[in-house]
Short mmCIF file of C-alpha atoms and ligand atoms in Angstrom, two decimals:
data_model
loop_
_atom_site.label_atom_id
_atom_site.label_comp_id
_atom_site.label_asym_id
_atom_site.label_seq_id
_atom_site.Cartn_x
_atom_site.Cartn_y
_atom_site.Cartn_z
CA MET A 1 0.00 0.00 0.00
CA LEU A 2 2.83 2.39 0.89
CA LYS A 3 5.19 1.14 -1.81
CA GLY A 4 6.51 4.10 -3.78
CA LYS A 5 4.46 6.60 -1.77
CA LYS A 6 6.15 9.91 -1.03
CA ILE A 7 5.67 10.98 2.55
CA VAL A 8 6.69 14.27 4.12
CA LEU A 9 7.27 13.74 7.82
CA GLY A 10 7.06 16.95 9.88
CA ILE A 11 8.82 16.75 13.24
CA THR A 12 8.34 19.35 15.97
CA GLY A 13 9.82 20.04 19.41
CA SER A 14 8.38 17.33 21.60
CA ILE A 15 9.96 14.61 23.68
CA ALA A 16 8.07 12.20 21.41
CA ALA A 17 10.36 13.30 18.52
CA TYR A 18 12.53 10.21 19.10
CA LYS A 19 9.54 8.12 18.03
CA SER A 20 9.70 9.69 14.58
CA CYS A 21 12.67 7.36 13.93
CA LEU A 22 10.31 4.43 14.40
CA ILE A 23 7.81 6.03 12.02
CA ILE A 24 10.53 6.47 9.40
CA ARG A 25 11.76 2.90 9.87
CA GLU A 26 8.23 1.55 9.46
CA LEU A 27 7.53 3.70 6.39
CA ILE A 28 10.81 2.77 4.69
CA LYS A 29 10.26 -0.91 5.50
CA LYS A 30 6.94 -0.68 3.67
CA GLY A 31 8.56 0.88 0.61
CA ALA A 32 7.75 4.56 1.12
CA GLU A 33 10.10 7.46 0.40
CA VAL A 34 10.39 9.85 3.35
CA GLN A 35 11.36 13.52 3.39
CA VAL A 36 11.79 14.98 6.86
CA VAL A 37 10.97 18.62 7.52
CA ILE A 38 11.86 19.58 11.08
CA THR A 39 11.24 22.73 13.13
CA PRO A 40 14.11 24.46 14.95
CA ALA A 41 12.66 23.17 18.27
CA GLY A 42 12.46 19.65 16.81
CA LYS A 43 16.24 19.68 16.32
CA GLU A 44 16.66 20.15 20.08
CA PHE A 45 15.15 16.68 20.54
CA ILE A 46 16.60 14.69 17.65
CA THR A 47 19.52 15.31 15.35
CA PRO A 48 19.13 15.79 11.59
CA ILE A 49 22.08 13.40 11.09
CA THR A 50 20.11 10.50 12.61
CA LEU A 51 17.08 11.39 10.52
CA SER A 52 18.94 11.76 7.24
CA ALA A 53 20.77 8.47 7.86
CA LEU A 54 17.40 6.75 8.21
CA THR A 55 15.70 8.45 5.24
CA HIS A 56 18.80 8.62 2.99
CA LYS A 57 17.86 12.24 2.28
CA PRO A 58 19.02 15.56 3.68
CA VAL A 59 16.69 16.85 6.36
CA ILE A 60 14.98 20.14 5.56
CA SER A 61 14.68 22.65 8.34
CA GLU A 62 15.70 26.07 7.08
CA PHE A 63 14.41 28.15 4.20
CA PHE A 64 17.96 28.12 2.80
CA SER A 65 20.29 25.16 2.65
CA GLN A 66 23.07 26.07 5.09
CA ARG A 67 25.84 24.68 2.88
CA ASP A 68 25.30 26.42 -0.44
CA GLY A 69 22.50 28.92 0.22
CA THR A 70 20.09 27.10 -2.12
CA TRP A 71 16.44 27.94 -1.53
CA ASN A 72 14.41 25.02 -0.14
CA SER A 73 11.12 25.20 -1.99
CA HIS A 74 8.17 24.42 0.25
CA VAL A 75 5.96 24.62 -2.85
CA ASP A 76 7.91 21.82 -4.55
CA ILE A 77 7.69 19.62 -1.45
CA GLY A 78 3.94 20.31 -1.33
CA LEU A 79 3.61 19.06 -4.90
CA TRP A 80 5.99 16.11 -4.45
CA ALA A 81 4.20 14.49 -1.50
CA ASP A 82 1.45 11.88 -1.55
CA ALA A 83 0.82 12.61 2.14
CA MET A 84 2.20 14.74 4.96
CA VAL A 85 2.37 13.48 8.53
CA ILE A 86 3.22 15.80 11.38
CA ALA A 87 4.32 13.58 14.25
CA PRO A 88 4.87 14.66 16.90
CA ALA A 89 2.79 17.84 16.55
CA THR A 90 3.14 20.22 19.50
CA ALA A 91 0.42 22.63 20.68
CA SER A 92 2.53 25.47 19.29
CA THR A 93 2.79 23.97 15.79
CA ILE A 94 -0.90 23.04 15.83
CA GLY A 95 -1.74 26.64 16.75
CA LYS A 96 0.45 28.01 13.97
CA MET A 97 -1.02 25.60 11.42
CA ALA A 98 -4.57 26.54 12.40
CA ASN A 99 -3.77 30.23 12.10
CA GLY A 100 -1.39 30.30 9.14
CA ILE A 101 1.61 31.58 11.09
CA ALA A 102 4.28 30.62 8.57
CA ASP A 103 7.44 31.33 10.53
CA ASN A 104 9.29 28.10 9.82
CA MET A 105 9.84 25.67 6.98
CA LEU A 106 7.41 23.10 8.38
CA ILE A 107 4.48 25.53 8.48
CA THR A 108 5.19 26.93 5.00
CA THR A 109 5.36 23.35 3.71
CA TYR A 110 2.05 22.60 5.44
CA LEU A 111 0.42 25.66 3.91
CA SER A 112 1.61 24.67 0.42
CA MET A 113 0.68 21.00 0.82
CA LYS A 114 -1.52 19.58 -1.94
CA ALA A 115 -1.67 16.09 -0.40
CA PRO A 116 -3.71 15.03 2.66
CA VAL A 117 -2.25 15.95 6.04
CA PHE A 118 -2.25 13.73 9.14
CA ILE A 119 -1.49 15.25 12.52
CA ALA A 120 -0.41 13.27 15.59
CA PRO A 121 -0.57 15.62 18.59
CA ALA A 122 1.92 15.17 21.40
CA MET A 123 1.68 17.16 24.62
CA ASP A 124 0.60 16.78 28.22
CA LEU A 125 -3.09 16.33 28.96
CA ASP A 126 -3.65 19.86 30.34
CA MET A 127 -2.25 21.43 27.18
CA PHE A 128 -4.25 19.05 25.04
CA ALA A 129 -7.46 19.70 27.00
CA HIS A 130 -7.09 23.49 26.84
CA PRO A 131 -9.92 25.06 24.83
CA SER A 132 -7.34 26.81 22.64
CA THR A 133 -5.72 23.50 21.58
CA GLN A 134 -9.11 21.84 21.10
CA LYS A 135 -10.32 24.80 19.02
CA ASN A 136 -7.18 24.67 16.86
CA LEU A 137 -7.56 20.93 16.33
CA ARG A 138 -11.17 21.40 15.29
CA THR A 139 -10.09 24.12 12.87
CA LEU A 140 -7.53 21.75 11.36
CA GLN A 141 -10.21 19.05 11.08
CA ASP A 142 -12.46 21.57 9.34
CA TYR A 143 -9.59 22.20 6.90
CA GLY A 144 -9.81 18.49 6.06
CA ASN A 145 -6.74 17.39 8.04
CA GLN A 146 -6.90 14.10 9.92
CA ILE A 147 -6.05 14.10 13.60
CA ILE A 148 -4.47 10.85 14.77
CA GLU A 149 -4.90 10.29 18.46
CA PRO A 150 -4.63 7.27 20.69
CA GLY A 151 -8.04 5.67 21.21
CA THR A 152 -11.14 6.60 19.32
CA GLY A 153 -9.60 9.06 16.88
CA PHE A 154 -12.22 11.79 17.32
CA LEU A 155 -12.08 14.81 19.51
CA ALA A 156 -13.42 16.10 22.76
CA SER A 157 -16.03 13.79 24.26
CA THR A 158 -13.52 12.05 26.52
CA LEU A 159 -10.08 13.44 27.04
CA GLU A 160 -8.79 10.65 29.23
CA GLY A 161 -5.46 9.31 27.98
CA LYS A 162 -5.29 11.95 25.27
CA GLY A 163 -2.36 14.19 24.46
CA ARG A 164 0.19 11.38 24.28
CA MET A 165 1.34 10.74 20.71
CA GLU A 166 -0.22 7.73 18.99
CA GLU A 167 2.17 4.78 18.61
CA PRO A 168 4.30 4.89 15.42
CA VAL A 169 2.87 1.61 14.06
CA ASN A 170 -0.66 2.98 14.40
CA ILE A 171 0.29 6.24 12.68
CA VAL A 172 1.67 4.25 9.76
CA ALA A 173 -1.44 2.03 9.83
CA LYS A 174 -3.61 5.16 9.41
CA LEU A 175 -1.62 6.10 6.32
CA GLU A 176 -2.00 2.60 4.93
CA GLU A 177 -5.73 2.73 5.57
CA TYR A 178 -5.92 6.04 3.69
CA PHE A 179 -3.99 4.74 0.68
CA SER A 180 -5.86 1.45 0.61
CA LYS A 181 -9.14 3.38 0.52
CA GLN A 182 -7.78 5.57 -2.26
CA GLU A 183 -7.15 2.45 -4.26
CA LYS A 184 -10.41 0.78 -3.23
CA LYS A 185 -12.84 1.53 -6.02
CA ASP A 186 -15.04 -1.49 -5.38
CA LEU A 187 -18.24 0.38 -6.25
CA LEU A 188 -17.06 1.65 -9.61
CA GLY A 189 -19.94 1.54 -12.11
CA LYS A 190 -22.57 1.06 -9.37
CA LYS A 191 -25.47 3.48 -8.97
CA ILE A 192 -26.70 4.04 -5.43
CA LEU A 193 -29.67 6.00 -4.11
CA ILE A 194 -29.20 7.44 -0.63
CA THR A 195 -31.83 9.31 1.37
CA ALA A 196 -30.70 11.64 4.14
CA GLY A 197 -32.04 14.07 6.70
CA PRO A 198 -35.52 14.72 8.04
CA THR A 199 -38.72 15.64 6.23
CA TYR A 200 -40.77 18.71 7.11
CA GLU A 201 -44.54 18.38 7.06
CA LYS A 202 -46.20 21.74 6.68
CA ILE A 203 -48.88 22.86 9.15
CA ASP A 204 -49.19 26.44 7.93
CA PRO A 205 -46.83 28.92 6.19
CA VAL A 206 -44.64 29.21 9.29
CA ARG A 207 -44.86 25.85 11.07
CA PHE A 208 -44.05 22.26 10.33
CA ILE A 209 -43.74 18.83 11.92
CA GLY A 210 -40.12 17.68 11.69
CA ASN A 211 -37.53 15.63 13.55
CA TYR A 212 -33.96 15.92 14.79
CA SER A 213 -32.17 14.29 11.86
CA SER A 214 -29.15 16.37 10.85
CA GLY A 215 -28.35 14.43 7.69
CA LYS A 216 -24.82 13.60 8.96
CA MET A 217 -25.26 9.82 8.71
CA GLY A 218 -26.73 10.04 5.20
CA LEU A 219 -24.00 12.40 3.98
CA ALA A 220 -21.30 10.11 5.40
CA LEU A 221 -22.84 7.22 3.44
CA ALA A 222 -22.96 9.30 0.27
CA GLU A 223 -19.28 10.22 0.67
CA GLU A 224 -18.25 6.64 1.40
CA CYS A 225 -20.05 5.31 -1.68
CA ALA A 226 -18.75 8.13 -3.88
CA SER A 227 -15.16 7.74 -2.73
CA ARG A 228 -15.37 4.03 -3.57
CA GLY A 229 -16.40 4.89 -7.11
CA ALA A 230 -20.22 4.74 -7.10
CA ASP A 231 -22.50 7.23 -8.80
CA VAL A 232 -24.63 8.50 -5.95
CA GLU A 233 -28.15 9.91 -6.17
CA LEU A 234 -28.56 11.74 -2.88
CA VAL A 235 -32.11 12.70 -1.96
CA CYS A 236 -31.93 15.10 0.92
CA GLY A 237 -34.48 16.53 3.30
CA PRO A 238 -33.88 20.02 4.72
CA ILE A 239 -30.43 19.93 6.39
CA SER A 240 -27.63 22.36 7.07
CA ALA A 241 -24.84 19.74 7.30
CA LYS A 242 -22.54 19.77 4.28
CA LEU A 243 -20.43 17.28 2.36
CA THR A 244 -16.75 17.61 3.34
CA LYS A 245 -15.82 18.30 -0.30
CA GLU A 246 -17.35 18.39 -3.74
CA TYR A 247 -17.84 15.04 -5.47
CA PRO A 248 -18.56 15.00 -9.21
CA ASN A 249 -20.25 11.62 -8.71
CA ILE A 250 -22.79 12.79 -6.11
CA HIS A 251 -25.96 14.16 -7.67
CA ARG A 252 -28.17 15.80 -5.07
CA THR A 253 -31.94 16.36 -5.10
CA ASP A 254 -33.29 18.53 -2.28
CA VAL A 255 -36.80 17.91 -1.05
CA GLU A 256 -38.85 19.06 1.91
CA SER A 257 -41.78 16.72 2.57
CA ALA A 258 -42.13 12.94 2.71
CA GLN A 259 -44.38 13.10 -0.36
CA GLN A 260 -41.62 14.92 -2.33
CA MET A 261 -39.00 12.44 -1.11
CA TYR A 262 -41.29 9.58 -2.13
CA GLU A 263 -41.74 10.97 -5.65
CA ALA A 264 -38.00 11.58 -6.11
CA CYS A 265 -37.06 8.09 -4.85
CA LYS A 266 -39.74 6.32 -6.89
CA ALA A 267 -38.40 7.97 -10.05
CA ILE A 268 -34.73 7.27 -9.24
CA TYR A 269 -34.71 3.77 -7.73
CA PRO A 270 -35.60 1.72 -10.85
CA SER A 271 -32.27 2.65 -12.50
CA MET A 272 -30.20 2.03 -9.33
CA ASP A 273 -28.17 -0.98 -8.22
CA ALA A 274 -28.88 -0.22 -4.56
CA GLY A 275 -30.76 2.10 -2.23
CA ILE A 276 -29.75 3.07 1.32
CA LEU A 277 -32.65 4.70 3.12
CA CYS A 278 -31.17 6.70 5.95
CA ALA A 279 -33.68 9.57 6.02
CA ALA A 280 -35.93 10.04 9.02
CA VAL A 281 -39.18 10.29 7.14
CA ALA A 282 -42.29 11.62 8.87
CA ASP A 283 -44.92 8.89 9.00
CA PHE A 284 -47.76 11.42 9.21
CA THR A 285 -48.58 14.77 7.68
CA PRO A 286 -51.34 17.30 8.44
CA GLU A 287 -54.51 16.46 6.55
CA VAL A 288 -54.97 20.14 5.69
CA VAL A 289 -52.25 22.79 5.35
CA ALA A 290 -53.60 26.14 6.53
CA GLU A 291 -53.12 28.86 3.92
CA GLN A 292 -52.57 31.55 6.52
CA LYS A 293 -50.67 31.43 9.80
CA ILE A 294 -52.93 29.75 12.36
CA LYS A 295 -53.90 32.24 15.08
CA ARG A 296 -54.20 31.60 18.81
CA THR A 297 -57.87 31.41 19.84
CA GLY A 298 -57.57 30.43 23.46
CA GLU A 299 -59.13 27.07 22.61
CA ASP A 300 -57.27 23.72 22.32
CA MET A 301 -55.73 23.14 18.94
CA VAL A 302 -56.21 19.85 17.08
CA ILE A 303 -54.26 18.98 13.94
CA ARG A 304 -55.55 15.95 12.14
CA LEU A 305 -52.79 13.87 10.55
CA LYS A 306 -52.96 11.44 7.66
CA PRO A 307 -50.32 8.77 6.88
CA ASN A 308 -47.47 9.60 4.53
CA PRO A 309 -46.36 7.14 1.87
CA ASP A 310 -43.90 4.55 3.19
CA ILE A 311 -41.02 5.15 0.77
CA ALA A 312 -39.07 2.11 1.91
CA LYS A 313 -42.04 -0.24 1.60
CA SER A 314 -42.83 1.03 -1.91
CA LEU A 315 -39.21 0.62 -3.05
CA GLY A 316 -39.19 -2.83 -1.43
CA GLU A 317 -42.18 -3.75 -3.58
CA MET A 318 -40.57 -2.28 -6.71
CA LYS A 319 -37.24 -4.04 -6.07
CA GLU A 320 -36.10 -6.16 -9.02
CA LYS A 321 -33.73 -9.11 -8.95
CA GLY A 322 -30.17 -7.87 -8.56
CA GLN A 323 -31.20 -4.68 -6.77
CA ILE A 324 -30.35 -4.17 -3.11
CA LEU A 325 -32.35 -2.21 -0.56
CA VAL A 326 -30.92 -1.20 2.81
CA GLY A 327 -33.03 0.36 5.53
CA PHE A 328 -32.45 1.95 8.90
CA ALA A 329 -34.37 1.42 12.09
CA LEU A 330 -34.23 4.12 14.73
CA GLU A 331 -35.63 2.62 17.88
CA THR A 332 -36.18 3.54 21.52
CA ASN A 333 -37.32 0.14 22.86
CA ASP A 334 -37.59 -3.54 21.88
CA GLU A 335 -34.97 -2.65 19.29
CA GLU A 336 -34.15 -5.96 17.67
CA ASN A 337 -37.74 -7.14 17.30
CA ASN A 338 -38.80 -3.85 15.77
CA ALA A 339 -35.85 -3.90 13.37
CA GLN A 340 -36.61 -7.50 12.38
CA GLY A 341 -40.22 -6.48 11.70
CA LYS A 342 -39.14 -3.61 9.43
CA LEU A 343 -36.58 -5.82 7.65
CA LYS A 344 -39.37 -8.18 6.55
CA LYS A 345 -42.19 -5.69 6.04
CA LYS A 346 -40.11 -3.39 3.83
CA ASN A 347 -38.27 -6.17 1.98
CA PHE A 348 -34.80 -4.88 2.94
CA ASP A 349 -31.71 -6.98 2.26
CA PHE A 350 -30.41 -5.78 5.59
CA ILE A 351 -31.32 -3.16 8.14
CA VAL A 352 -29.09 -0.85 10.18
CA LEU A 353 -30.35 -0.61 13.74
CA ASN A 354 -29.48 2.38 15.90
CA SER A 355 -31.05 3.01 19.29
CA LEU A 356 -31.60 6.28 21.11
CA ARG A 357 -30.84 4.35 24.30
CA ASP A 358 -27.15 4.21 23.29
CA GLU A 359 -25.21 7.31 24.21
CA GLY A 360 -23.63 8.97 21.18
CA ALA A 361 -25.94 7.13 18.76
CA GLY A 362 -28.66 8.39 16.44
CA PHE A 363 -29.58 11.99 15.68
CA ARG A 364 -27.16 14.92 15.34
CA THR A 365 -24.04 13.40 16.94
CA ASP A 366 -20.86 12.78 14.92
CA THR A 367 -20.91 9.20 16.16
CA ASN A 368 -23.24 6.24 15.91
CA LYS A 369 -23.53 2.75 17.31
CA ILE A 370 -25.19 0.23 15.03
CA SER A 371 -26.13 -3.38 14.52
CA ILE A 372 -26.50 -4.76 11.01
CA ILE A 373 -29.34 -7.25 10.82
CA SER A 374 -30.17 -9.48 7.87
CA ALA A 375 -32.48 -12.50 7.57
CA ASN A 376 -30.04 -14.86 9.30
CA ASP A 377 -27.26 -12.73 10.70
CA LYS A 378 -26.64 -9.95 13.22
CA LYS A 379 -23.42 -7.98 13.59
CA ASP A 380 -22.91 -5.56 16.48
CA PHE A 381 -20.46 -2.68 16.12
CA PRO A 382 -18.98 -0.40 18.81
CA LEU A 383 -19.49 3.38 18.94
CA LYS A 384 -17.64 4.88 15.99
CA THR A 385 -17.60 8.09 13.95
CA LYS A 386 -20.39 8.28 11.38
CA LYS A 387 -17.67 8.14 8.72
CA GLU A 388 -16.46 4.80 10.08
CA VAL A 389 -20.03 3.56 10.50
CA ALA A 390 -20.69 4.42 6.85
CA GLU A 391 -17.65 2.34 5.90
CA ASP A 392 -19.02 -0.67 7.84
CA ILE A 393 -22.42 -0.32 6.16
CA VAL A 394 -20.92 -0.03 2.69
CA ASN A 395 -18.66 -3.04 3.38
CA GLU A 396 -21.83 -4.99 4.20
CA LEU A 397 -23.44 -3.73 1.00
CA THR A 398 -20.55 -5.11 -1.05
CA ILE A 399 -21.10 -8.53 0.52
CA HIS A 400 -24.74 -8.52 -0.62
CA ASN A 401 -23.76 -7.20 -4.04
O1 PMT B 501 -29.31 12.44 10.30
P1 PMT B 501 -28.54 12.15 11.58
O2 PMT B 501 -28.68 13.26 12.60
O3 PMT B 501 -27.10 11.81 11.30
O4 PMT B 501 -29.20 10.88 12.29
C1 PMT B 501 -29.15 9.63 11.64
C2 PMT B 501 -30.46 8.86 11.82
C3 PMT B 501 -30.72 8.61 13.28
C4 PMT B 501 -31.64 9.68 11.23
C5 PMT B 501 -30.29 7.52 11.01
O5 PMT B 501 -29.22 6.80 11.55
C6 PMT B 501 -31.55 6.70 11.05
O6 PMT B 501 -31.78 5.90 11.95
N1 PMT B 501 -32.43 6.89 10.04
C7 PMT B 501 -33.75 6.24 9.94
C8 PMT B 501 -34.71 6.95 10.85
C9 PMT B 501 -36.09 6.41 10.74
O7 PMT B 501 -36.97 7.10 10.28
O8 PMT B 501 -36.26 5.15 11.08
P2 PMT B 501 -37.66 4.36 11.09
O9 PMT B 501 -37.39 3.20 11.96
O10 PMT B 501 -38.77 5.26 11.44
O11 PMT B 501 -37.87 3.94 9.58
C10 PMT B 501 -37.51 2.66 9.05
C11 PMT B 501 -37.00 2.79 7.64
O12 PMT B 501 -38.08 3.16 6.77
C12 PMT B 501 -35.93 3.83 7.43
O13 PMT B 501 -35.04 3.31 6.47
C13 PMT B 501 -36.68 5.04 6.88
O14 PMT B 501 -35.87 5.82 6.01
C14 PMT B 501 -37.78 4.36 6.10
N2 PMT B 501 -39.05 5.13 6.02
C15 PMT B 501 -39.75 5.42 7.16
C16 PMT B 501 -40.97 6.06 7.05
C17 PMT B 501 -41.47 6.40 5.78
N3 PMT B 501 -42.63 7.03 5.65
N4 PMT B 501 -40.77 6.10 4.69
C18 PMT B 501 -39.57 5.46 4.79
O15 PMT B 501 -38.92 5.20 3.77
#
């Protein structure tokens, strides 16, 4: 996976700098080419001679080469690399990266970097837990950089054990995972319908019945399918969450109500290889939509609701041989039985169960905890980021393919 890959390794002034030798050794062993860029503080912890002996390349630390005054081009390094890893990354470097303070070669290289950047923080827990560090790390995540930490790999909810640099083998494993995904185009040529977000059912011009779905789970699924080569038809209820980048192979249709989502899905599904129905669709809608804003009268207010179409059930009935249909079940009690019921009733190939009884699962969070249930199998997964959950679901889809 790493054979022939060009990796820029940024080293900063942390006691964990000695571990960068292990990162280099591991990368070289796996066939990668490594260019070290080190900060002045980094050189206090490890010598460039050691590093260049390991990488078989001069270490870059100054804007000018000290021997002959040649200009070290951060732009060229940014173009050369397939990935940049900053390990260890101190609070100071993280702060400079988040704020564009380009006062050393490592930061200028980071700012010119065209390849993905992985950051392995290394500091004591108090520094790591400080709101400033957390804010900077979130900023870097928003810039699309990946933070590699020991444990769960996502920020904030629990800080216990954080701050320490992730082990070199795990840092290298993250890179391998990234490159293996890059190469994994197992959905090339497949067309996949994905529904995401809530639906809004209008009561009057200013009010609606809705739910808490943010669309995050559906967007993560769309990105996972698209990055593995599929052409994605994304049918989205009203959400403010965004895709992390633009994908030419995601075609998005925005809808508001369950009826609109139903019509869009019914038109799209016949030409699809698979459908993943992640949207939280309202089961009922007001029988009458008031033309004007309903006024307070002092009396009780009754809104009569009628059932909405069941999109999943209709697609399940339309499903042709060779097509796959995946549903979700969001439950609050008797989870497995309810999910089993929906699996059969809606003719899903498998159903993804998430329960509001599990902390960090379901609506709005960046994490989810799921079980994948099919006619004769059940797989339970731990709490993961929605991105990772999407990967598990799509892996399951490829098994049913
Ligand atoms: O958007 P997030 O904030 O990230 O939250 C993600 C999520 C919790 C919304 C998601 O993980 C999830 O569970 N989505 C399904 C929610 C839901 O409506 O579940 P349900 O058990 O009510 O519906 C069962 C299945 O039928 C679902 O696939 C649903 O999309 C589908 N359905 C339901 C009603 C309806 N009228 N038409 C449908 O197609």
